[in-house]
């Protein structure tokens, strides 16, 4: 369990465990989001390099005929490899987007569950009055909003 969560007062162990689980899911979501954006940027770079190379090495010289351009592109190994890298990057980008969406959904569901159950988690009067300390800690340290159910 992370130190700030472990040191919470006015919070029982089950609630601390729920907060730790939402922190872990948020961390996994953040990692998935970074990987997805990295895949987007790499795919754009590959595509830019591919189209630049294709234009200057093939399209300019063989613009008189589509079939001559197509044949020259298939005969140029560098063009084929760059096209393959661009397609692989596009596929990876889509797979990572699906993973990111799945992890975001898991994170948001658990976060909403904590917001919904907040009355049950802090039952005693003094715990209920001090729950804002927990919410502030989660917002400040982990960027997890427990004040509202919507983002």
PDB file of C-alpha atoms in Angstrom:
ATOM      1  CA  UNK A   1       0.000   0.000   0.000  1.00  0.00           C
ATOM      2  CA  UNK A   2       1.293   3.460  -0.859  1.00  0.00           C
ATOM      3  CA  UNK A   3       2.524   5.621   2.050  1.00  0.00           C
ATOM      4  CA  UNK A   4       0.004   8.510   1.771  1.00  0.00           C
ATOM      5  CA  UNK A   5      -2.911   6.085   1.688  1.00  0.00           C
ATOM      6  CA  UNK A   6      -1.515   3.990   4.544  1.00  0.00           C
ATOM      7  CA  UNK A   7      -1.134   7.088   6.737  1.00  0.00           C
ATOM      8  CA  UNK A   8      -4.780   8.185   6.402  1.00  0.00           C
ATOM      9  CA  UNK A   9      -6.630   8.759   9.659  1.00  0.00           C
ATOM     10  CA  UNK A  10     -10.400   8.310  10.023  1.00  0.00           C
ATOM     11  CA  UNK A  11     -10.356   5.575   7.367  1.00  0.00           C
ATOM     12  CA  UNK A  12     -10.672   1.828   7.910  1.00  0.00           C
ATOM     13  CA  UNK A  13      -8.481  -0.796   6.210  1.00  0.00           C
ATOM     14  CA  UNK A  14     -11.121  -1.858   3.675  1.00  0.00           C
ATOM     15  CA  UNK A  15     -11.512   1.728   2.472  1.00  0.00           C
ATOM     16  CA  UNK A  16      -7.750   2.127   2.296  1.00  0.00           C
ATOM     17  CA  UNK A  17      -7.596  -0.999   0.154  1.00  0.00           C
ATOM     18  CA  UNK A  18     -10.257   0.403  -2.181  1.00  0.00           C
ATOM     19  CA  UNK A  19      -8.300   3.651  -2.470  1.00  0.00           C
ATOM     20  CA  UNK A  20      -5.139   1.675  -3.204  1.00  0.00           C
ATOM     21  CA  UNK A  21      -6.936  -0.304  -5.916  1.00  0.00           C
ATOM     22  CA  UNK A  22      -8.204   2.848  -7.592  1.00  0.00           C
ATOM     23  CA  UNK A  23      -4.669   4.299  -7.410  1.00  0.00           C
ATOM     24  CA  UNK A  24      -3.242   1.199  -9.112  1.00  0.00           C
ATOM     25  CA  UNK A  25      -5.881   1.305 -11.838  1.00  0.00           C
ATOM     26  CA  UNK A  26      -5.200   4.987 -12.418  1.00  0.00           C
ATOM     27  CA  UNK A  27      -1.494   4.202 -12.735  1.00  0.00           C
ATOM     28  CA  UNK A  28      -2.186   1.434 -15.275  1.00  0.00           C
ATOM     29  CA  UNK A  29      -4.473   3.763 -17.216  1.00  0.00           C
ATOM     30  CA  UNK A  30      -1.806   6.496 -17.277  1.00  0.00           C
ATOM     31  CA  UNK A  31       0.790   4.042 -18.602  1.00  0.00           C
ATOM     32  CA  UNK A  32      -1.606   2.780 -21.283  1.00  0.00           C
ATOM     33  CA  UNK A  33      -2.395   6.357 -22.288  1.00  0.00           C
ATOM     34  CA  UNK A  34       1.303   7.225 -22.641  1.00  0.00           C
ATOM     35  CA  UNK A  35       1.917   4.119 -24.762  1.00  0.00           C
ATOM     36  CA  UNK A  36      -1.009   5.002 -26.992  1.00  0.00           C
ATOM     37  CA  UNK A  37       0.224   8.548 -27.561  1.00  0.00           C
ATOM     38  CA  UNK A  38       3.742   7.246 -28.238  1.00  0.00           C
ATOM     39  CA  UNK A  39       2.305   4.875 -30.863  1.00  0.00           C
ATOM     40  CA  UNK A  40       0.415   7.769 -32.463  1.00  0.00           C
ATOM     41  CA  UNK A  41       3.526   9.940 -32.690  1.00  0.00           C
ATOM     42  CA  UNK A  42       5.711   7.113 -34.022  1.00  0.00           C
ATOM     43  CA  UNK A  43       3.098   6.214 -36.636  1.00  0.00           C
ATOM     44  CA  UNK A  44       2.892   9.832 -37.765  1.00  0.00           C
ATOM     45  CA  UNK A  45       6.684  10.036 -38.007  1.00  0.00           C
ATOM     46  CA  UNK A  46       6.860   6.767 -39.977  1.00  0.00           C
ATOM     47  CA  UNK A  47       4.086   7.942 -42.294  1.00  0.00           C
ATOM     48  CA  UNK A  48       5.748  11.330 -42.861  1.00  0.00           C
ATOM     49  CA  UNK A  49       9.097   9.705 -43.671  1.00  0.00           C
ATOM     50  CA  UNK A  50       7.423   7.121 -45.912  1.00  0.00           C
ATOM     51  CA  UNK A  51       5.447   9.679 -47.910  1.00  0.00           C
ATOM     52  CA  UNK A  52       8.465  11.971 -48.201  1.00  0.00           C
ATOM     53  CA  UNK A  53      10.653   9.149 -49.457  1.00  0.00           C
ATOM     54  CA  UNK A  54       7.917   7.887 -51.759  1.00  0.00           C
ATOM     55  CA  UNK A  55       7.395  11.316 -53.284  1.00  0.00           C
ATOM     56  CA  UNK A  56      11.044  12.163 -53.870  1.00  0.00           C
ATOM     57  CA  UNK A  57      12.336   8.689 -54.804  1.00  0.00           C
ATOM     58  CA  UNK A  58       9.407   7.279 -56.771  1.00  0.00           C
ATOM     59  CA  UNK A  59       6.483   9.601 -57.504  1.00  0.00           C
ATOM     60  CA  UNK A  60       8.577  12.379 -59.073  1.00  0.00           C
ATOM     61  CA  UNK A  61      10.498  10.047 -61.386  1.00  0.00           C
ATOM     62  CA  UNK A  62       7.654   7.768 -62.412  1.00  0.00           C
ATOM     63  CA  UNK A  63       4.718  10.191 -62.447  1.00  0.00           C
ATOM     64  CA  UNK A  64       3.957   9.429 -66.098  1.00  0.00           C
ATOM     65  CA  UNK A  65       2.456   6.014 -65.276  1.00  0.00           C
ATOM     66  CA  UNK A  66       0.750   4.536 -62.242  1.00  0.00           C
ATOM     67  CA  UNK A  67       1.984   1.046 -63.078  1.00  0.00           C
ATOM     68  CA  UNK A  68       5.593   2.244 -63.423  1.00  0.00           C
ATOM     69  CA  UNK A  69       5.262   3.969 -60.036  1.00  0.00           C
ATOM     70  CA  UNK A  70       3.741   0.849 -58.464  1.00  0.00           C
ATOM     71  CA  UNK A  71       6.448  -1.387 -59.923  1.00  0.00           C
ATOM     72  CA  UNK A  72       9.232   0.946 -58.771  1.00  0.00           C
ATOM     73  CA  UNK A  73       7.731   1.108 -55.272  1.00  0.00           C
ATOM     74  CA  UNK A  74       7.633  -2.679 -54.989  1.00  0.00           C
ATOM     75  CA  UNK A  75      11.186  -2.983 -56.315  1.00  0.00           C
ATOM     76  CA  UNK A  76      12.516  -0.473 -53.765  1.00  0.00           C
ATOM     77  CA  UNK A  77      13.075  -2.453 -50.584  1.00  0.00           C
ATOM     78  CA  UNK A  78      13.318   0.674 -48.396  1.00  0.00           C
ATOM     79  CA  UNK A  79       9.889   1.844 -49.545  1.00  0.00           C
ATOM     80  CA  UNK A  80       8.343  -1.545 -48.825  1.00  0.00           C
ATOM     81  CA  UNK A  81       9.880  -1.635 -45.326  1.00  0.00           C
ATOM     82  CA  UNK A  82       8.783   1.908 -44.519  1.00  0.00           C
ATOM     83  CA  UNK A  83       5.262   1.136 -45.728  1.00  0.00           C
ATOM     84  CA  UNK A  84       5.219  -1.998 -43.555  1.00  0.00           C
ATOM     85  CA  UNK A  85       6.451  -0.006 -40.529  1.00  0.00           C
ATOM     86  CA  UNK A  86       3.712   2.540 -41.079  1.00  0.00           C
ATOM     87  CA  UNK A  87       1.045  -0.178 -41.258  1.00  0.00           C
ATOM     88  CA  UNK A  88       2.406  -1.943 -38.182  1.00  0.00           C
ATOM     89  CA  UNK A  89       2.440   1.375 -36.326  1.00  0.00           C
ATOM     90  CA  UNK A  90      -1.164   1.994 -37.322  1.00  0.00           C
ATOM     91  CA  UNK A  91      -2.195  -1.453 -36.098  1.00  0.00           C
ATOM     92  CA  UNK A  92      -0.297  -0.998 -32.825  1.00  0.00           C
ATOM     93  CA  UNK A  93      -1.922   2.391 -32.385  1.00  0.00           C
ATOM     94  CA  UNK A  94      -5.391   0.831 -32.672  1.00  0.00           C
ATOM     95  CA  UNK A  95      -4.582  -2.054 -30.309  1.00  0.00           C
ATOM     96  CA  UNK A  96      -3.136   0.323 -27.717  1.00  0.00           C
ATOM     97  CA  UNK A  97      -6.215   2.543 -28.020  1.00  0.00           C
ATOM     98  CA  UNK A  98      -8.443  -0.434 -27.205  1.00  0.00           C
ATOM     99  CA  UNK A  99      -6.267  -1.310 -24.201  1.00  0.00           C
ATOM    100  CA  UNK A 100      -6.289   2.303 -23.020  1.00  0.00           C
ATOM    101  CA  UNK A 101     -10.078   2.479 -23.293  1.00  0.00           C
ATOM    102  CA  UNK A 102     -10.456  -0.765 -21.346  1.00  0.00           C
ATOM    103  CA  UNK A 103      -8.159   0.416 -18.548  1.00  0.00           C
ATOM    104  CA  UNK A 104      -9.914   3.785 -18.416  1.00  0.00           C
ATOM    105  CA  UNK A 105     -13.288   2.063 -18.108  1.00  0.00           C
ATOM    106  CA  UNK A 106     -12.032  -0.130 -15.236  1.00  0.00           C
ATOM    107  CA  UNK A 107     -10.541   2.886 -13.471  1.00  0.00           C
ATOM    108  CA  UNK A 108     -13.646   5.051 -13.887  1.00  0.00           C
ATOM    109  CA  UNK A 109     -15.971   2.280 -12.698  1.00  0.00           C
ATOM    110  CA  UNK A 110     -13.989   1.772  -9.497  1.00  0.00           C
ATOM    111  CA  UNK A 111     -13.711   5.517  -8.910  1.00  0.00           C
ATOM    112  CA  UNK A 112     -17.474   5.934  -9.361  1.00  0.00           C
ATOM    113  CA  UNK A 113     -18.096   3.025  -7.005  1.00  0.00           C
ATOM    114  CA  UNK A 114     -16.078   4.770  -4.283  1.00  0.00           C
ATOM    115  CA  UNK A 115     -18.013   8.001  -4.859  1.00  0.00           C
ATOM    116  CA  UNK A 116     -21.319   6.103  -4.671  1.00  0.00           C
ATOM    117  CA  UNK A 117     -20.361   4.243  -1.500  1.00  0.00           C
ATOM    118  CA  UNK A 118     -18.815   7.201   0.308  1.00  0.00           C
ATOM    119  CA  UNK A 119     -21.680   7.328   2.823  1.00  0.00           C
ATOM    120  CA  UNK A 120     -21.070   3.673   3.691  1.00  0.00           C
ATOM    121  CA  UNK A 121     -17.282   3.978   3.762  1.00  0.00           C
ATOM    122  CA  UNK A 122     -17.270   6.866   6.234  1.00  0.00           C
ATOM    123  CA  UNK A 123     -20.187   5.900   8.486  1.00  0.00           C
ATOM    124  CA  UNK A 124     -19.242   7.586  11.728  1.00  0.00           C
ATOM    125  CA  UNK A 125     -19.924  11.287  12.133  1.00  0.00           C
ATOM    126  CA  UNK A 126     -16.301  12.336  12.714  1.00  0.00           C
ATOM    127  CA  UNK A 127     -15.125  10.192   9.760  1.00  0.00           C
ATOM    128  CA  UNK A 128     -17.762  11.798   7.518  1.00  0.00           C
ATOM    129  CA  UNK A 129     -16.637  15.286   8.530  1.00  0.00           C
ATOM    130  CA  UNK A 130     -12.987  14.445   7.795  1.00  0.00           C
ATOM    131  CA  UNK A 131     -13.462  12.605   4.491  1.00  0.00           C
ATOM    132  CA  UNK A 132     -12.483  15.739   2.579  1.00  0.00           C
ATOM    133  CA  UNK A 133      -8.906  15.121   3.758  1.00  0.00           C
ATOM    134  CA  UNK A 134      -8.979  11.784   1.958  1.00  0.00           C
ATOM    135  CA  UNK A 135     -10.469  13.373  -1.172  1.00  0.00           C
ATOM    136  CA  UNK A 136      -7.853  16.136  -1.161  1.00  0.00           C
ATOM    137  CA  UNK A 137      -5.037  13.630  -0.716  1.00  0.00           C
ATOM    138  CA  UNK A 138      -6.255  11.516  -3.619  1.00  0.00           C
ATOM    139  CA  UNK A 139      -6.635  14.588  -5.836  1.00  0.00           C
ATOM    140  CA  UNK A 140      -3.299  16.105  -4.856  1.00  0.00           C
ATOM    141  CA  UNK A 141      -1.090  12.995  -4.926  1.00  0.00           C
ATOM    142  CA  UNK A 142      -2.734  10.867  -7.604  1.00  0.00           C
ATOM    143  CA  UNK A 143      -5.006  13.222  -9.602  1.00  0.00           C
ATOM    144  CA  UNK A 144      -8.051  11.105  -8.720  1.00  0.00           C
ATOM    145  CA  UNK A 145     -11.260  13.084  -8.277  1.00  0.00           C
ATOM    146  CA  UNK A 146     -13.546  11.542  -5.653  1.00  0.00           C
ATOM    147  CA  UNK A 147     -15.673  14.650  -5.186  1.00  0.00           C
ATOM    148  CA  UNK A 148     -17.878  14.065  -8.238  1.00  0.00           C
ATOM    149  CA  UNK A 149     -18.975  10.973 -10.093  1.00  0.00           C
ATOM    150  CA  UNK A 150     -18.475  12.504 -13.541  1.00  0.00           C
ATOM    151  CA  UNK A 151     -14.989  13.296 -14.781  1.00  0.00           C
TER     152      UNK A 151
END
